[in-house]
Amino acid sequence: MLNQIFSLYIESLIYTTIAVGIVDGLWIGLRMIRRKDKTAKERQSHLYDVLLIAIMTIPVLSFAVLGLLIVFKA
């Protein structure tokens, strides 16, 4: 039972990481297209902000996706 939950958590972690990576990539790309950041320091600061947000949201969203996977597999 514990092995199944762990495998579902790893699966949800992978799904969430991919989804957050895609959303973050789109966010950074749209910001580059609109030329919001004028200097390299502003671009670097925005990149660090996006990475920090991603690192903080991936585990939380992973538990939400875990719940969905458990419901769908049941």
GROMACS .gro file of C-alpha atoms in nm:
model
   74
    1MET     CA    1   0.000   0.000   0.000
    2LEU     CA    2   0.278   0.243   0.093
    3ASN     CA    3   0.462   0.152  -0.226
    4GLN     CA    4   0.154   0.236  -0.435
    5ILE     CA    5   0.108   0.574  -0.266
    6PHE     CA    6   0.476   0.655  -0.311
    7SER     CA    7   0.464   0.562  -0.680
    8LEU     CA    8   0.153   0.778  -0.725
    9TYR     CA    9   0.327   1.067  -0.549
   10ILE     CA   10   0.631   1.036  -0.776
   11GLU     CA   11   0.398   1.025  -1.077
   12SER     CA   12   0.215   1.337  -0.960
   13LEU     CA   13   0.547   1.510  -0.890
   14ILE     CA   14   0.657   1.443  -1.246
   15TYR     CA   15   0.327   1.567  -1.394
   16THR     CA   16   0.334   1.878  -1.180
   17THR     CA   17   0.697   1.957  -1.260
   18ILE     CA   18   0.629   1.930  -1.633
   19ALA     CA   19   0.315   2.144  -1.611
   20VAL     CA   20   0.482   2.414  -1.399
   21GLY     CA   21   0.783   2.411  -1.632
   22ILE     CA   22   0.561   2.467  -1.935
   23VAL     CA   23   0.367   2.748  -1.768
   24ASP     CA   24   0.686   2.915  -1.645
   25GLY     CA   25   0.845   2.885  -1.988
   26LEU     CA   26   0.543   3.048  -2.148
   27TRP     CA   27   0.545   3.323  -1.886
   28ILE     CA   28   0.913   3.399  -1.943
   29GLY     CA   29   0.867   3.379  -2.322
   30LEU     CA   30   0.574   3.619  -2.325
   31ARG     CA   31   0.767   3.860  -2.108
   32MET     CA   32   1.061   3.843  -2.349
   33ILE     CA   33   0.834   3.901  -2.649
   34ARG     CA   34   0.678   4.208  -2.485
   35ARG     CA   35   1.026   4.336  -2.384
   36LYS     CA   36   0.920   4.415  -2.028
   37ASP     CA   37   1.275   4.392  -1.889
   38LYS     CA   38   1.518   4.648  -2.024
   39THR     CA   39   1.838   4.543  -1.846
   40ALA     CA   40   2.007   4.211  -1.785
   41LYS     CA   41   1.968   4.260  -1.411
   42GLU     CA   42   1.590   4.292  -1.446
   43ARG     CA   43   1.577   3.976  -1.660
   44GLN     CA   44   1.787   3.786  -1.408
   45SER     CA   45   1.572   3.908  -1.121
   46HIS     CA   46   1.255   3.797  -1.299
   47LEU     CA   47   1.409   3.457  -1.375
   48TYR     CA   48   1.498   3.409  -1.008
   49ASP     CA   49   1.146   3.509  -0.906
   50VAL     CA   50   0.992   3.259  -1.147
   51LEU     CA   51   1.222   2.981  -1.028
   52LEU     CA   52   1.142   3.056  -0.665
   53ILE     CA   53   0.769   3.052  -0.735
   54ALA     CA   54   0.807   2.721  -0.920
   55ILE     CA   55   1.006   2.563  -0.636
   56MET     CA   56   0.741   2.668  -0.386
   57THR     CA   57   0.436   2.563  -0.588
   58ILE     CA   58   0.549   2.226  -0.724
   59PRO     CA   59   0.516   2.033  -0.393
   60VAL     CA   60   0.177   2.188  -0.311
   61LEU     CA   61   0.035   2.118  -0.655
   62SER     CA   62   0.186   1.772  -0.644
   63PHE     CA   63  -0.030   1.679  -0.345
   64ALA     CA   64  -0.336   1.813  -0.527
   65VAL     CA   65  -0.252   1.604  -0.833
   66LEU     CA   66  -0.191   1.306  -0.603
   67GLY     CA   67  -0.544   1.340  -0.473
   68LEU     CA   68  -0.678   1.350  -0.827
   69LEU     CA   69  -0.475   1.045  -0.927
   70ILE     CA   70  -0.604   0.850  -0.627
   71VAL     CA   71  -0.962   0.940  -0.717
   72PHE     CA   72  -0.915   0.848  -1.083
   73LYS     CA   73  -0.739   0.518  -1.002
   74ALA     CA   74  -1.007   0.411  -0.752
   0.00000   0.00000   0.00000
